[in-house]
CSV table of C-alpha atoms and ligand atoms in Angstrom, one decimal:
chain,number,residue,atom,x,y,z
A,1282,UNK,CA,2.2,-43.5,5.9
A,1283,UNK,CA,2.1,-44.0,2.1
A,1284,UNK,CA,4.6,-42.0,0.2
A,1285,UNK,CA,2.0,-39.6,-1.2
A,1286,UNK,CA,-1.6,-39.1,-0.1
A,1287,UNK,CA,-2.8,-39.4,-3.7
A,1288,UNK,CA,-0.6,-42.2,-5.1
A,1289,UNK,CA,-3.2,-45.1,-4.8
A,1290,UNK,CA,-3.9,-45.1,-8.5
A,1291,UNK,CA,-0.2,-44.6,-9.6
A,1292,UNK,CA,2.0,-47.5,-10.6
A,1293,UNK,CA,5.3,-45.8,-10.6
A,1294,UNK,CA,7.0,-43.3,-8.3
A,1295,UNK,CA,7.0,-39.6,-9.3
A,1296,UNK,CA,10.1,-38.5,-11.2
A,1297,UNK,CA,12.4,-36.4,-9.0
A,1298,UNK,CA,12.3,-33.6,-11.6
A,1299,UNK,CA,8.5,-33.5,-11.4
A,1300,UNK,CA,8.6,-33.4,-7.6
A,1301,UNK,CA,10.9,-30.4,-7.9
A,1302,UNK,CA,8.9,-28.7,-10.6
A,1303,UNK,CA,5.5,-29.1,-8.9
A,1304,UNK,CA,6.6,-28.4,-5.4
A,1305,UNK,CA,5.4,-25.2,-3.8
A,1306,UNK,CA,6.9,-25.7,-0.3
A,1307,UNK,CA,9.5,-23.0,-0.7
A,1308,UNK,CA,6.7,-20.5,-1.0
A,1309,UNK,CA,3.8,-21.9,1.0
A,1310,UNK,CA,5.8,-22.9,4.1
A,1311,UNK,CA,5.3,-19.2,4.9
A,1312,UNK,CA,1.6,-20.2,5.5
A,1313,UNK,CA,2.3,-22.8,8.1
A,1314,UNK,CA,0.6,-21.1,11.0
A,1315,UNK,CA,-2.5,-20.4,9.0
A,1316,UNK,CA,-2.5,-23.9,7.7
A,1317,UNK,CA,-2.4,-25.3,11.2
A,1318,UNK,CA,-5.0,-22.9,12.5
A,1319,UNK,CA,-7.3,-23.8,9.6
A,1320,UNK,CA,-6.8,-27.5,10.3
A,1321,UNK,CA,-7.4,-27.1,14.0
A,1322,UNK,CA,-10.7,-25.3,13.3
A,1323,UNK,CA,-11.6,-28.0,10.7
A,1324,UNK,CA,-10.8,-30.8,13.2
A,1325,UNK,CA,-12.8,-29.2,16.0
A,1326,UNK,CA,-15.7,-28.8,13.6
A,1327,UNK,CA,-15.4,-32.5,12.7
A,1328,UNK,CA,-15.5,-33.4,16.4
A,1329,UNK,CA,-18.5,-31.2,17.1
A,1330,UNK,CA,-20.4,-32.9,14.2
A,1331,UNK,CA,-19.5,-36.4,15.4
A,1332,UNK,CA,-17.5,-37.1,12.2
A,1333,UNK,CA,-14.5,-37.6,14.5
A,1334,UNK,CA,-14.9,-38.7,18.2
A,1335,UNK,CA,-14.1,-36.0,20.6
A,1336,UNK,CA,-11.0,-38.0,21.8
A,1337,UNK,CA,-9.8,-38.2,18.2
A,1338,UNK,CA,-10.4,-34.5,17.6
A,1339,UNK,CA,-8.6,-33.6,20.9
A,1340,UNK,CA,-5.6,-35.8,20.0
A,1341,UNK,CA,-5.3,-34.3,16.5
A,1342,UNK,CA,-5.6,-30.7,17.8
A,1343,UNK,CA,-2.9,-31.4,20.3
A,1344,UNK,CA,-0.7,-33.0,17.6
A,1345,UNK,CA,-1.2,-30.0,15.3
A,1346,UNK,CA,-0.2,-27.6,18.0
A,1347,UNK,CA,3.0,-29.6,18.4
A,1348,UNK,CA,3.7,-29.5,14.7
A,1349,UNK,CA,3.2,-25.7,14.8
A,1350,UNK,CA,5.8,-25.4,17.6
A,1351,UNK,CA,8.2,-27.6,15.8
A,1352,UNK,CA,8.0,-25.5,12.6
A,1353,UNK,CA,8.3,-22.4,14.7
A,1354,UNK,CA,11.5,-23.7,16.2
A,1355,UNK,CA,12.9,-24.7,12.8
A,1356,UNK,CA,12.8,-28.4,13.6
A,1357,UNK,CA,10.9,-29.5,10.6
A,1358,UNK,CA,12.8,-30.2,7.4
A,1359,UNK,CA,11.0,-29.2,4.2
A,1360,UNK,CA,11.2,-31.5,1.2
A,1361,UNK,CA,9.9,-31.4,-2.4
A,1362,UNK,CA,8.8,-34.9,-1.9
A,1363,UNK,CA,5.9,-33.6,0.3
A,1364,UNK,CA,5.0,-31.0,-2.2
A,1365,UNK,CA,3.3,-28.3,-0.1
A,1366,UNK,CA,2.7,-27.1,3.4
A,1367,UNK,CA,-0.5,-29.1,3.8
A,1368,UNK,CA,1.2,-32.4,3.2
A,1369,UNK,CA,4.1,-31.4,5.4
A,1370,UNK,CA,1.8,-30.7,8.3
A,1371,UNK,CA,-0.2,-33.9,7.9
A,1372,UNK,CA,3.0,-36.0,7.5
A,1373,UNK,CA,4.5,-34.5,10.7
A,1374,UNK,CA,1.2,-34.9,12.5
A,1375,UNK,CA,1.4,-38.7,11.9
A,1376,UNK,CA,4.6,-38.7,13.9
A,1377,UNK,CA,2.6,-37.5,16.9
A,1378,UNK,CA,-0.7,-39.2,16.5
A,1379,UNK,CA,0.0,-42.1,14.1
A,1380,UNK,CA,-2.6,-43.3,11.7
A,1381,UNK,CA,-5.2,-41.0,13.3
A,1382,UNK,CA,-3.6,-38.2,11.3
A,1383,UNK,CA,-5.1,-39.7,8.2
A,1384,UNK,CA,-8.6,-38.7,9.5
A,1385,UNK,CA,-7.9,-35.0,9.5
A,1386,UNK,CA,-8.5,-34.6,5.8
A,1387,UNK,CA,-12.1,-35.9,6.0
A,1388,UNK,CA,-14.5,-33.7,4.2
A,1389,UNK,CA,-11.8,-31.4,3.0
A,1390,UNK,CA,-9.5,-31.0,-0.1
A,1391,UNK,CA,-6.3,-29.2,-0.6
A,1392,UNK,CA,-8.3,-26.9,-2.9
A,1393,UNK,CA,-10.4,-25.4,-0.2
A,1394,UNK,CA,-7.5,-25.7,2.2
A,1395,UNK,CA,-5.2,-23.5,0.2
A,1396,UNK,CA,-8.0,-21.0,-0.5
A,1397,UNK,CA,-8.5,-20.9,3.3
A,1398,UNK,CA,-4.8,-20.5,4.1
A,1399,UNK,CA,-4.4,-17.7,1.6
A,1400,UNK,CA,-7.4,-15.8,2.9
A,1401,UNK,CA,-6.2,-16.2,6.5
A,1402,UNK,CA,-2.7,-15.0,5.5
A,1403,UNK,CA,-4.0,-12.0,3.5
A,1404,UNK,CA,-6.5,-11.0,6.2
A,1405,UNK,CA,-3.7,-10.8,8.7
A,1406,UNK,CA,-1.3,-8.9,6.3
A,1407,UNK,CA,-4.0,-6.5,5.1
A,1408,UNK,CA,-4.7,-5.5,8.7
A,1409,UNK,CA,-1.0,-4.9,9.2
A,1410,UNK,CA,-0.8,-2.8,6.1
A,1411,UNK,CA,-3.8,-0.7,7.2
A,1412,UNK,CA,-2.2,-0.1,10.5
A,1413,UNK,CA,1.1,0.8,8.9
A,1414,UNK,CA,-0.7,3.2,6.6
A,1415,UNK,CA,-2.3,4.8,9.6
A,1416,UNK,CA,1.2,5.4,11.0
A,1417,UNK,CA,2.4,6.8,7.7
A,1418,UNK,CA,-0.5,9.2,7.7
A,1419,UNK,CA,0.3,10.3,11.2
A,1420,UNK,CA,4.0,10.9,10.2
A,1421,UNK,CA,2.8,13.0,7.2
A,1422,UNK,CA,0.5,15.0,9.3
A,1423,UNK,CA,3.2,15.8,11.8
A,1424,UNK,CA,5.6,16.7,9.0
A,1425,UNK,CA,3.0,19.1,7.6
A,1426,UNK,CA,2.4,20.6,11.0
A,1427,UNK,CA,6.1,21.1,11.7
A,1428,UNK,CA,6.4,23.0,8.4
A,1429,UNK,CA,3.1,24.8,8.6
A,1430,UNK,CA,4.4,28.2,7.3
A,1431,UNK,CA,6.8,27.0,4.6
A,1432,UNK,CA,5.9,28.2,1.2
A,1433,UNK,CA,7.0,26.7,-2.1
A,1434,UNK,CA,5.9,27.0,-5.7
A,1435,UNK,CA,3.0,24.7,-6.8
A,1436,UNK,CA,3.6,23.4,-10.3
A,1437,UNK,CA,1.5,22.5,-13.3
A,1438,UNK,CA,3.3,21.0,-16.3
A,1439,UNK,CA,6.4,21.2,-14.0
A,1440,UNK,CA,6.3,25.0,-14.5
A,1441,UNK,CA,5.9,27.3,-11.5
A,1442,UNK,CA,2.2,28.1,-11.2
A,1443,UNK,CA,1.1,29.5,-7.8
A,1444,UNK,CA,2.6,29.4,-4.4
A,1445,UNK,CA,1.3,26.8,-1.9
A,1446,UNK,CA,2.0,25.7,1.6
A,1447,UNK,CA,4.4,22.8,1.9
A,1448,UNK,CA,1.9,21.5,4.4
A,1449,UNK,CA,-0.8,21.6,1.7
A,1450,UNK,CA,1.4,19.7,-0.7
A,1451,UNK,CA,2.0,17.0,1.9
A,1452,UNK,CA,-1.6,16.8,2.9
A,1453,UNK,CA,-2.4,16.0,-0.7
A,1454,UNK,CA,-0.4,12.8,-0.1
A,1455,UNK,CA,-2.2,12.3,3.2
A,1456,UNK,CA,-5.5,12.2,1.1
A,1457,UNK,CA,-4.0,9.6,-1.2
A,1458,UNK,CA,-2.8,7.4,1.6
A,1459,UNK,CA,-6.2,7.8,3.4
A,1460,UNK,CA,-8.0,6.5,0.2
A,1461,UNK,CA,-5.5,3.7,0.1
A,1462,UNK,CA,-6.4,2.7,3.7
A,1463,UNK,CA,-10.0,2.7,2.6
A,1464,UNK,CA,-9.3,0.6,-0.4
A,1465,UNK,CA,-7.5,-2.0,1.8
A,1466,UNK,CA,-10.4,-2.0,4.3
A,1467,UNK,CA,-12.8,-2.6,1.5
A,1468,UNK,CA,-10.6,-5.4,0.1
A,1469,UNK,CA,-10.7,-6.9,3.6
A,1470,UNK,CA,-14.4,-7.4,3.4
A,1471,UNK,CA,-14.1,-9.7,0.4
A,1472,UNK,CA,-11.0,-11.5,1.8
A,1473,UNK,CA,-13.0,-12.2,4.9
A,1474,UNK,CA,-15.0,-15.1,3.4
A,1475,UNK,CA,-14.6,-18.8,4.4
A,1476,UNK,CA,-14.2,-21.3,1.6
A,1477,UNK,CA,-14.0,-24.4,3.9
A,1478,UNK,CA,-16.6,-27.0,3.1
A,1479,UNK,CA,-16.3,-26.7,-0.7
A,1480,UNK,CA,-13.9,-29.6,-0.6
A,1481,UNK,CA,-12.5,-30.2,-4.1
A,1482,UNK,CA,-15.2,-28.3,-5.9
A,1483,UNK,CA,-18.7,-29.7,-5.3
A,1484,UNK,CA,-19.1,-29.6,-1.5
A,1485,UNK,CA,-18.9,-32.6,0.7
A,1486,UNK,CA,-21.2,-35.5,1.7
A,1487,UNK,CA,-20.3,-35.2,5.4
A,1488,UNK,CA,-22.7,-33.4,7.7
A,1489,UNK,CA,-20.3,-30.6,8.4
A,1490,UNK,CA,-21.0,-27.3,10.2
A,1491,UNK,CA,-19.4,-24.5,8.3
A,1492,UNK,CA,-20.8,-21.8,10.4
A,1493,UNK,CA,-19.0,-23.3,13.4
A,1494,UNK,CA,-15.7,-23.4,11.5
A,1495,UNK,CA,-16.2,-19.9,10.3
A,1496,UNK,CA,-16.8,-18.8,13.9
A,1497,UNK,CA,-13.7,-20.5,15.2
A,1498,UNK,CA,-11.6,-18.8,12.5
A,1499,UNK,CA,-13.3,-15.4,12.8
A,1500,UNK,CA,-14.8,-15.2,9.3
A,1501,UNK,CA,-17.9,-13.1,8.9
A,1502,UNK,CA,-19.1,-14.8,5.8
A,1503,UNK,CA,-19.1,-18.3,4.2
A,1504,UNK,CA,-18.7,-18.9,0.4
A,1505,UNK,CA,-22.2,-19.3,-1.2
A,1506,UNK,CA,-20.9,-21.5,-4.0
A,1507,UNK,CA,-18.5,-24.3,-3.6
A,1508,UNK,CA,-17.1,-23.9,-7.1
A,1509,UNK,CA,-16.5,-20.2,-6.6
A,1510,UNK,CA,-15.0,-20.9,-3.2
A,1511,UNK,CA,-12.1,-22.9,-4.7
A,1512,UNK,CA,-11.7,-20.8,-7.9
A,1513,UNK,CA,-12.1,-17.3,-6.6
A,1514,UNK,CA,-8.9,-15.3,-6.5
A,1515,UNK,CA,-10.7,-11.9,-6.9
A,1516,UNK,CA,-9.7,-11.1,-3.4
A,1517,UNK,CA,-6.0,-11.3,-4.4
A,1518,UNK,CA,-6.5,-9.3,-7.5
A,1519,UNK,CA,-8.4,-6.7,-5.5
A,1520,UNK,CA,-5.7,-6.6,-2.8
A,1521,UNK,CA,-3.0,-6.2,-5.5
A,1522,UNK,CA,-5.0,-3.4,-7.2
A,1523,UNK,CA,-5.1,-1.5,-3.9
A,1524,UNK,CA,-1.4,-2.3,-3.4
A,1525,UNK,CA,-0.6,-1.0,-6.9
A,1526,UNK,CA,-2.5,2.2,-6.5
A,1527,UNK,CA,-0.8,2.7,-3.1
A,1528,UNK,CA,2.6,2.1,-4.8
A,1529,UNK,CA,1.8,4.6,-7.5
A,1530,UNK,CA,1.2,7.2,-4.8
A,1531,UNK,CA,4.6,6.3,-3.4
A,1532,UNK,CA,6.2,6.6,-6.8
A,1533,UNK,CA,4.8,10.1,-7.1
A,1534,UNK,CA,6.0,11.4,-3.8
A,1535,UNK,CA,9.3,9.6,-4.4
A,1536,UNK,CA,9.8,11.3,-7.7
A,1537,UNK,CA,9.2,14.7,-6.0
A,1538,UNK,CA,11.7,13.9,-3.2
A,1539,UNK,CA,14.3,12.9,-5.8
A,1540,UNK,CA,13.8,16.1,-7.8
A,1541,UNK,CA,13.7,18.3,-4.7
A,1542,UNK,CA,17.0,16.9,-3.4
A,1543,UNK,CA,18.8,17.7,-6.7
A,1544,UNK,CA,21.3,20.6,-6.8
A,1545,UNK,CA,19.0,22.3,-9.3
A,1546,UNK,CA,16.2,22.4,-6.8
A,1547,UNK,CA,17.8,22.1,-3.3
A,1548,UNK,CA,14.4,22.2,-1.7
A,1549,UNK,CA,15.2,19.5,0.7
A,1550,UNK,CA,18.0,17.4,2.1
A,1551,UNK,CA,17.6,13.8,3.1
A,1552,UNK,CA,19.4,13.0,6.4
A,1553,UNK,CA,22.8,11.2,6.0
A,1554,UNK,CA,21.4,8.2,7.8
A,1555,UNK,CA,18.8,7.8,5.0
A,1556,UNK,CA,20.9,8.4,2.0
A,1557,UNK,CA,23.9,6.7,0.4
A,1558,UNK,CA,27.1,7.7,-1.4
A,1559,UNK,CA,28.9,6.8,-4.6
A,1560,UNK,CA,31.9,4.4,-4.7
A,1561,UNK,CA,33.6,6.6,-7.3
A,1562,UNK,CA,32.3,10.2,-6.9
A,1563,UNK,CA,33.2,11.4,-3.3
A,1564,UNK,CA,30.9,14.4,-3.4
A,1565,UNK,CA,27.7,12.3,-4.1
A,1566,UNK,CA,24.8,11.9,-1.7
A,1567,UNK,CA,22.1,10.0,-3.4
A,1568,UNK,CA,18.3,9.7,-2.5
A,1569,UNK,CA,18.3,6.0,-2.8
A,1570,UNK,CA,15.3,5.4,-0.6
A,1571,UNK,CA,12.8,7.3,-2.8
A,1572,UNK,CA,14.5,6.0,-5.9
A,1573,UNK,CA,14.1,2.4,-4.7
A,1574,UNK,CA,10.6,2.9,-3.6
A,1575,UNK,CA,9.8,4.4,-7.1
A,1576,UNK,CA,11.4,1.3,-8.6
A,1577,UNK,CA,9.6,-1.1,-6.4
A,1578,UNK,CA,6.3,0.4,-7.5
A,1579,UNK,CA,7.0,-1.2,-10.9
A,1580,UNK,CA,7.4,-4.6,-9.2
A,1581,UNK,CA,4.0,-4.4,-7.4
A,1582,UNK,CA,2.3,-3.4,-10.6
A,1583,UNK,CA,4.0,-6.4,-12.2
A,1584,UNK,CA,2.6,-8.6,-9.4
A,1585,UNK,CA,-0.9,-7.3,-10.2
A,1586,UNK,CA,-0.4,-8.0,-13.9
A,1587,UNK,CA,0.8,-11.5,-13.1
A,1588,UNK,CA,-2.3,-12.3,-11.2
A,1589,UNK,CA,-4.6,-10.8,-13.9
A,1590,UNK,CA,-2.8,-12.8,-16.6
A,1591,UNK,CA,-2.8,-16.0,-14.4
A,1592,UNK,CA,-6.6,-15.8,-13.8
A,1593,UNK,CA,-7.7,-14.7,-17.2
A,1594,UNK,CA,-9.6,-17.5,-19.1
A,1595,UNK,CA,-9.0,-20.1,-16.3
A,1596,UNK,CA,-11.9,-22.6,-16.4
A,1597,UNK,CA,-13.7,-23.6,-13.2
A,1598,UNK,CA,-12.8,-24.9,-10.7
A,1599,UNK,CA,-9.3,-25.4,-9.3
A,1600,UNK,CA,-6.4,-25.5,-11.7
A,1601,UNK,CA,-2.8,-26.0,-10.7
A,1602,UNK,CA,-2.0,-22.7,-12.4
A,1603,UNK,CA,-3.4,-21.1,-9.3
A,1604,UNK,CA,-0.4,-22.2,-7.3
A,1605,UNK,CA,1.4,-19.4,-9.1
A,1606,UNK,CA,-0.7,-16.8,-7.2
A,1607,UNK,CA,1.4,-16.8,-4.1
A,1608,UNK,CA,4.8,-15.5,-5.2
A,1609,UNK,CA,3.4,-12.3,-6.6
A,1610,UNK,CA,1.0,-11.9,-3.7
A,1611,UNK,CA,3.6,-12.4,-1.1
A,1612,UNK,CA,6.1,-10.2,-3.0
A,1613,UNK,CA,3.6,-7.4,-3.1
A,1614,UNK,CA,2.7,-7.7,0.6
A,1615,UNK,CA,6.4,-7.6,1.6
A,1616,UNK,CA,7.2,-4.7,-0.8
A,1617,UNK,CA,4.3,-2.6,0.3
A,1618,UNK,CA,5.1,-3.1,4.0
A,1619,UNK,CA,8.7,-2.3,3.6
A,1620,UNK,CA,8.0,0.9,1.6
A,1621,UNK,CA,5.6,2.1,4.2
A,1622,UNK,CA,8.0,1.3,7.0
A,1623,UNK,CA,11.0,3.1,5.4
A,1624,UNK,CA,8.9,6.2,4.6
A,1625,UNK,CA,7.8,6.4,8.2
A,1626,UNK,CA,11.4,6.4,9.2
A,1627,UNK,CA,12.8,8.7,6.6
A,1628,UNK,CA,10.2,11.5,6.4
A,1629,UNK,CA,10.9,12.9,9.9
A,1630,UNK,CA,14.6,13.2,8.8
A,1631,UNK,CA,14.0,15.4,5.8
A,1632,UNK,CA,15.5,18.8,6.2
A,1633,UNK,CA,13.5,21.5,4.4
A,1634,UNK,CA,15.4,24.5,2.9
A,1635,UNK,CA,12.6,26.9,3.6
A,1636,UNK,CA,14.4,29.9,2.2
A,1637,UNK,CA,15.2,28.2,-1.1
A,1638,UNK,CA,11.5,27.2,-1.4
A,1639,UNK,CA,10.3,30.6,-0.5
A,1640,UNK,CA,12.6,32.2,-2.9
A,1641,UNK,CA,11.5,29.9,-5.7
A,1642,UNK,CA,7.9,30.8,-4.9
A,1643,UNK,CA,8.7,34.5,-5.4
A,1644,UNK,CA,10.4,34.1,-8.8
A,1645,UNK,CA,8.6,33.2,-12.0
A,1646,UNK,CA,5.5,35.4,-11.9
A,1647,UNK,CA,3.5,33.1,-9.6
A,1648,UNK,CA,1.5,36.3,-8.6
A,1649,UNK,CA,0.4,37.2,-12.1
A,1650,UNK,CA,-3.1,35.6,-11.6
A,1651,UNK,CA,-3.4,37.7,-8.5
A,1652,UNK,CA,-2.5,40.9,-10.3
A,1653,UNK,CA,-5.4,40.2,-12.7
A,1654,UNK,CA,-7.7,39.4,-9.7
A,1655,UNK,CA,-6.7,42.7,-8.1
A,1656,UNK,CA,-7.8,44.6,-11.2
A,1657,UNK,CA,-11.0,42.6,-11.3
A,1658,UNK,CA,-11.6,43.7,-7.8
A,1659,UNK,CA,-11.4,47.3,-9.0
A,1660,UNK,CA,-14.0,46.7,-11.7
A,1661,UNK,CA,-12.0,45.5,-14.7
A,1662,UNK,CA,-13.5,42.5,-16.6
A,1663,UNK,CA,-11.4,39.4,-16.1
A,1664,UNK,CA,-10.4,39.0,-19.8
A,1665,UNK,CA,-9.1,42.5,-19.9
A,1666,UNK,CA,-7.3,42.1,-16.5
A,1667,UNK,CA,-5.7,38.9,-17.8
A,1668,UNK,CA,-4.3,40.9,-20.8
A,1669,UNK,CA,-3.1,43.7,-18.6
A,1670,UNK,CA,-1.2,41.3,-16.2
A,1671,UNK,CA,0.2,39.5,-19.2
A,1672,UNK,CA,1.7,42.7,-20.6
A,1673,UNK,CA,3.1,43.5,-17.2
A,1674,UNK,CA,4.8,40.0,-17.2
A,1675,UNK,CA,6.3,40.6,-20.6
A,1676,UNK,CA,7.6,44.0,-19.5
A,1677,UNK,CA,9.1,42.6,-16.3
A,1678,UNK,CA,10.6,39.6,-18.2
A,1679,UNK,CA,12.4,42.2,-20.4
A,1680,UNK,CA,13.9,43.8,-17.3
A,1681,UNK,CA,14.6,40.5,-15.7
A,1682,UNK,CA,12.6,41.5,-12.7
A,1683,UNK,CA,9.5,40.2,-10.9
A,1684,UNK,CA,6.1,42.0,-10.9
A,1685,UNK,CA,6.5,43.0,-7.3
A,1686,UNK,CA,9.9,44.5,-8.1
A,1687,UNK,CA,8.4,47.0,-10.6
A,1688,UNK,CA,7.9,50.6,-9.3
A,1689,UNK,CA,4.4,51.8,-8.8
A,1690,UNK,CA,4.7,54.1,-11.8
A,1691,UNK,CA,5.8,51.1,-14.0
A,1692,UNK,CA,2.8,49.1,-12.7
A,1693,UNK,CA,0.4,52.0,-13.2
A,1694,UNK,CA,1.5,52.2,-16.9
A,1695,UNK,CA,-0.5,48.9,-17.4
A,1696,UNK,CA,-3.6,50.2,-15.5
A,1697,UNK,CA,-4.3,53.4,-13.6
A,1698,UNK,CA,-6.4,51.2,-11.2
A,1699,UNK,CA,-3.2,50.0,-9.6
A,1700,UNK,CA,-2.4,51.6,-6.2
A,1701,UNK,CA,0.3,51.2,-3.6
A,1702,UNK,CA,-1.6,48.3,-1.8
A,1703,UNK,CA,-0.6,46.2,-4.8
A,1704,UNK,CA,2.6,45.2,-3.1
A,1705,UNK,CA,0.8,43.6,-0.2
A,1706,UNK,CA,-1.5,41.8,-2.6
A,1707,UNK,CA,1.4,40.3,-4.6
A,1708,UNK,CA,3.4,38.8,-1.6
A,1709,UNK,CA,3.4,35.0,-1.4
A,1710,UNK,CA,1.8,35.1,2.0
A,1711,UNK,CA,-1.1,37.1,0.7
A,1712,UNK,CA,-1.4,34.9,-2.3
A,1713,UNK,CA,-1.7,31.9,-0.1
A,1714,UNK,CA,-4.0,33.5,2.4
A,1715,UNK,CA,-6.6,34.5,-0.2
A,1716,UNK,CA,-7.1,30.9,-1.5
A,1717,UNK,CA,-9.8,30.1,1.0
A,1718,UNK,CA,-12.1,28.0,-1.2
A,1719,UNK,CA,-12.8,24.7,0.5
A,1720,UNK,CA,-9.7,22.5,0.0
A,1721,UNK,CA,-7.5,25.6,-0.9
A,1722,UNK,CA,-4.1,26.4,0.4
A,1723,UNK,CA,-5.0,29.2,2.8
A,1724,UNK,CA,-3.3,28.9,6.2
A,1725,UNK,CA,-6.5,28.4,8.1
A,1726,UNK,CA,-7.8,25.9,5.6
A,1727,UNK,CA,-4.6,23.8,5.9
A,1728,UNK,CA,-4.5,23.9,9.6
A,1729,UNK,CA,-8.1,22.8,9.8
A,1730,UNK,CA,-7.4,20.0,7.3
A,1731,UNK,CA,-4.5,19.0,9.6
A,1732,UNK,CA,-6.8,18.9,12.6
A,1733,UNK,CA,-9.4,17.0,10.7
A,1734,UNK,CA,-6.8,14.4,9.7
A,1735,UNK,CA,-5.7,14.0,13.3
A,1736,UNK,CA,-9.3,13.3,14.3
A,1737,UNK,CA,-9.7,10.9,11.5
A,1738,UNK,CA,-6.5,9.0,12.5
A,1739,UNK,CA,-7.6,8.8,16.1
A,1740,UNK,CA,-11.0,7.5,15.1
A,1741,UNK,CA,-9.6,4.9,12.8
A,1742,UNK,CA,-7.1,3.8,15.4
A,1743,UNK,CA,-10.0,3.0,17.7
A,1744,UNK,CA,-11.6,0.7,15.2
B,3242,LIG,N1,-0.1,-26.1,-3.7
B,3242,LIG,C1,-1.4,-25.9,-4.2
B,3242,LIG,C2,-1.6,-24.4,-4.5
B,3242,LIG,O1,-0.9,-23.6,-3.9
B,3242,LIG,C3,-2.4,-26.3,-3.3
B,3242,LIG,C4,-2.9,-27.7,-3.5
B,3242,LIG,C5,-3.7,-27.8,-4.7
B,3242,LIG,N2,-4.4,-29.0,-5.0
B,3242,LIG,C6,-4.0,-29.9,-5.8
B,3242,LIG,N3,-4.8,-30.8,-6.1
B,3242,LIG,N4,-2.8,-30.0,-6.3
B,3242,LIG,O2,-2.5,-24.0,-5.2
């Protein structure tokens, strides 16, 4: 075989530094199985269309399968001289089928080939991520269920606002990860398009059958425009957008777990097996997993920005710049998968200090709104009731006590409408139970949200 499949018009060999600089094999060797599957489908299609004889097609397919096994077993040596995975596979194929290997590339270009490989890769990885997210959602739901009666303060501006169920708090993350799953599914629709047949950019003169190749590779759509087929990286940007949003959700839950495990909060304790220590301070137990996940969210957003910047202003059709799409894409895929995986493992090992949480929910006047609502229930206009409750808070602050710790006489001094039943009204449990608006934190609401989530997960698992 000639040294390079494109060197016919060249009169001197490629400089070694250029080979090193332009090579993508370190990255795209990861795509070998997809490259081989794509080539097998292409070859079968050429056979079906009479562009190759069926004997030729059979021999090439058999050879490609052998190459796949050899790479799998680590028998193939990768070299910059052969630039990328496409050329490695073809070069190795020639060892098995000789000059016949040179017919495989008929009606195809590396431009549609790399677009195909990337789509096959991303389709597979996106399905894995969707399944992993389903598992994470299952873990969150069972965490919520296990702590169905734990109460903690809900915050706004990081100030204690109103008590909520811990289950409600976690189910908020369930919602986020459910939307992430949806976003990945929607991205999948646009990943699932076959670019083969575009060749370099203009299509091919051979009488190919793209529908047949698409069927073999399980694509539901074929690119409508050959120039778009080789230039489109929207599907990567879309995937990275979904990945970035998902990582932002991870960064938010991670931030909370870090804060909650501080001595200042002591809301939770992460199991020893999922925390690490300090080499200097013997007392330390650090929440490294949520911290790292929080940090990795920055990486994935960086991957997204890389792709946006890479694609911005690129003229049609293929440009070698586009080779730079794979490192950020693969980095994001691996990072997202590893974060989902570690969270699935860590969450069940979080110990909840329910008393500390409950106590926090009882201090800081989280029931002031409900004192006002109580007065409204007895005929006072809300604005007036708000003022009354505010004065009661100021009075209690002065005594360093809580509203529910004031005597009935003290409370009555703010309004004669207040009766003994106020104490029941002001308990955290009652506060929670009254918030029955759809999506609110009332016990029944949260348990029906949990049931709904379980049904949703079961349904999605069947898909
Ligand atoms: N290695 C290239 C990439 O990843 C694929 C081959 C591109 N085609 C070319 N004519 N160099 O984008």
